[in-house]
């Protein structure tokens, strides 16, 4: 195993743990730790960004270029994820099964549209 791969695995695992623990702390009311959860979640996100940047540098890859296409792809991913999550909330939290299923399917369709947006079509 390469040193860069091992370091990436360690940092990615730490960032996921911080983010997941932060979300649990913020979203489980019995824990009474909303503010601490937000802090832990932010630490997890920052560690994920550091991991991404460090991996790119250790492997000698060029920095990611920000373009309108990339911003559009990110926005489509965010919208699809939010639609899928709202559909789950409709079904599981608010007890509205049919609107939840419809909203979730729309979210899945938006997320599936990322495949041709990122990879493109081949003849």
Short mmCIF file of C-alpha atoms in Angstrom, two decimals:
data_model
loop_
_atom_site.label_atom_id
_atom_site.label_comp_id
_atom_site.label_asym_id
_atom_site.label_seq_id
_atom_site.Cartn_x
_atom_site.Cartn_y
_atom_site.Cartn_z
CA UNK A 1 0.00 0.00 0.00
CA UNK A 2 1.28 3.41 -0.91
CA UNK A 3 1.88 5.98 1.81
CA UNK A 4 -0.55 8.42 0.13
CA UNK A 5 -3.30 5.79 0.08
CA UNK A 6 -2.84 4.94 3.76
CA UNK A 7 -2.84 8.58 4.84
CA UNK A 8 -5.95 9.21 2.73
CA UNK A 9 -7.76 6.27 4.31
CA UNK A 10 -6.91 7.44 7.84
CA UNK A 11 -7.94 11.05 7.25
CA UNK A 12 -11.10 10.09 5.34
CA UNK A 13 -12.14 7.74 8.15
CA UNK A 14 -11.57 10.46 10.75
CA UNK A 15 -13.56 12.99 8.74
CA UNK A 16 -16.47 10.57 8.29
CA UNK A 17 -16.50 9.76 12.01
CA UNK A 18 -16.46 13.42 13.02
CA UNK A 19 -19.19 14.28 10.52
CA UNK A 20 -21.43 11.32 11.48
CA UNK A 21 -21.00 11.93 15.21
CA UNK A 22 -21.73 15.62 14.71
CA UNK A 23 -24.92 14.86 12.80
CA UNK A 24 -26.05 12.46 15.53
CA UNK A 25 -25.28 15.04 18.23
CA UNK A 26 -27.16 17.75 16.35
CA UNK A 27 -30.18 15.72 15.28
CA UNK A 28 -30.94 13.50 18.28
CA UNK A 29 -32.80 15.77 20.71
CA UNK A 30 -32.21 13.50 23.71
CA UNK A 31 -28.48 14.22 23.55
CA UNK A 32 -28.96 18.01 24.02
CA UNK A 33 -25.78 18.68 22.05
CA UNK A 34 -26.88 20.65 19.00
CA UNK A 35 -24.10 23.26 19.06
CA UNK A 36 -21.39 20.71 19.78
CA UNK A 37 -22.79 18.57 16.96
CA UNK A 38 -22.58 21.43 14.49
CA UNK A 39 -18.95 22.00 15.53
CA UNK A 40 -18.12 18.29 15.11
CA UNK A 41 -19.86 18.23 11.72
CA UNK A 42 -17.88 21.25 10.54
CA UNK A 43 -14.64 19.65 11.72
CA UNK A 44 -15.55 16.56 9.69
CA UNK A 45 -16.16 18.63 6.57
CA UNK A 46 -12.89 20.53 7.02
CA UNK A 47 -10.99 17.25 7.49
CA UNK A 48 -12.58 15.90 4.29
CA UNK A 49 -11.42 18.96 2.34
CA UNK A 50 -7.91 18.68 3.80
CA UNK A 51 -7.87 14.99 2.87
CA UNK A 52 -8.88 15.78 -0.71
CA UNK A 53 -6.24 18.50 -1.11
CA UNK A 54 -3.50 16.42 0.55
CA UNK A 55 -4.25 13.40 -1.64
CA UNK A 56 -4.10 15.48 -4.81
CA UNK A 57 -0.73 16.92 -3.76
CA UNK A 58 0.76 13.57 -2.67
CA UNK A 59 -0.15 11.92 -5.95
CA UNK A 60 1.11 14.85 -8.02
CA UNK A 61 -2.23 15.69 -9.59
CA UNK A 62 -3.08 19.22 -10.62
CA UNK A 63 -5.52 21.21 -8.51
CA UNK A 64 -9.14 20.97 -9.54
CA UNK A 65 -10.15 23.74 -11.92
CA UNK A 66 -13.41 25.44 -11.03
CA UNK A 67 -15.63 25.98 -14.06
CA UNK A 68 -19.28 26.73 -14.71
CA UNK A 69 -19.76 23.08 -15.73
CA UNK A 70 -18.40 21.85 -12.40
CA UNK A 71 -20.55 24.29 -10.45
CA UNK A 72 -23.61 23.14 -12.40
CA UNK A 73 -22.82 19.48 -11.71
CA UNK A 74 -22.41 20.21 -8.00
CA UNK A 75 -25.72 22.09 -7.91
CA UNK A 76 -27.52 19.22 -9.66
CA UNK A 77 -26.05 16.82 -7.08
CA UNK A 78 -27.14 19.00 -4.18
CA UNK A 79 -30.66 19.44 -5.58
CA UNK A 80 -31.03 15.69 -6.21
CA UNK A 81 -29.81 14.82 -2.74
CA UNK A 82 -32.13 17.34 -1.11
CA UNK A 83 -35.13 16.08 -3.10
CA UNK A 84 -34.33 12.51 -2.12
CA UNK A 85 -33.98 13.50 1.54
CA UNK A 86 -37.21 15.49 1.53
CA UNK A 87 -38.97 12.49 0.04
CA UNK A 88 -37.65 10.33 2.87
CA UNK A 89 -38.83 12.92 5.41
CA UNK A 90 -42.29 12.99 3.84
CA UNK A 91 -42.52 9.20 4.11
CA UNK A 92 -40.82 8.52 7.45
CA UNK A 93 -41.28 11.63 9.56
CA UNK A 94 -44.39 13.38 8.32
CA UNK A 95 -46.39 10.25 7.47
CA UNK A 96 -47.22 11.31 3.90
CA UNK A 97 -46.27 8.21 1.94
CA UNK A 98 -47.38 9.05 -1.63
CA UNK A 99 -45.81 12.55 -1.84
CA UNK A 100 -42.70 11.12 -0.21
CA UNK A 101 -42.35 8.34 -2.76
CA UNK A 102 -42.95 10.74 -5.67
CA UNK A 103 -40.44 13.28 -4.33
CA UNK A 104 -37.89 10.54 -3.66
CA UNK A 105 -38.23 9.15 -7.19
CA UNK A 106 -37.75 12.64 -8.62
CA UNK A 107 -34.62 13.01 -6.47
CA UNK A 108 -33.29 9.66 -7.70
CA UNK A 109 -33.94 10.71 -11.32
CA UNK A 110 -32.05 13.97 -10.77
CA UNK A 111 -29.14 12.06 -9.21
CA UNK A 112 -29.14 9.59 -12.13
CA UNK A 113 -28.90 12.53 -14.52
CA UNK A 114 -25.45 13.18 -13.06
CA UNK A 115 -24.05 10.17 -14.94
CA UNK A 116 -24.44 11.66 -18.43
CA UNK A 117 -23.53 15.12 -17.11
CA UNK A 118 -20.22 13.89 -15.73
CA UNK A 119 -19.29 11.15 -18.21
CA UNK A 120 -21.10 12.37 -21.30
CA UNK A 121 -22.48 10.25 -24.11
CA UNK A 122 -20.43 8.11 -26.49
CA UNK A 123 -21.44 7.05 -29.97
#
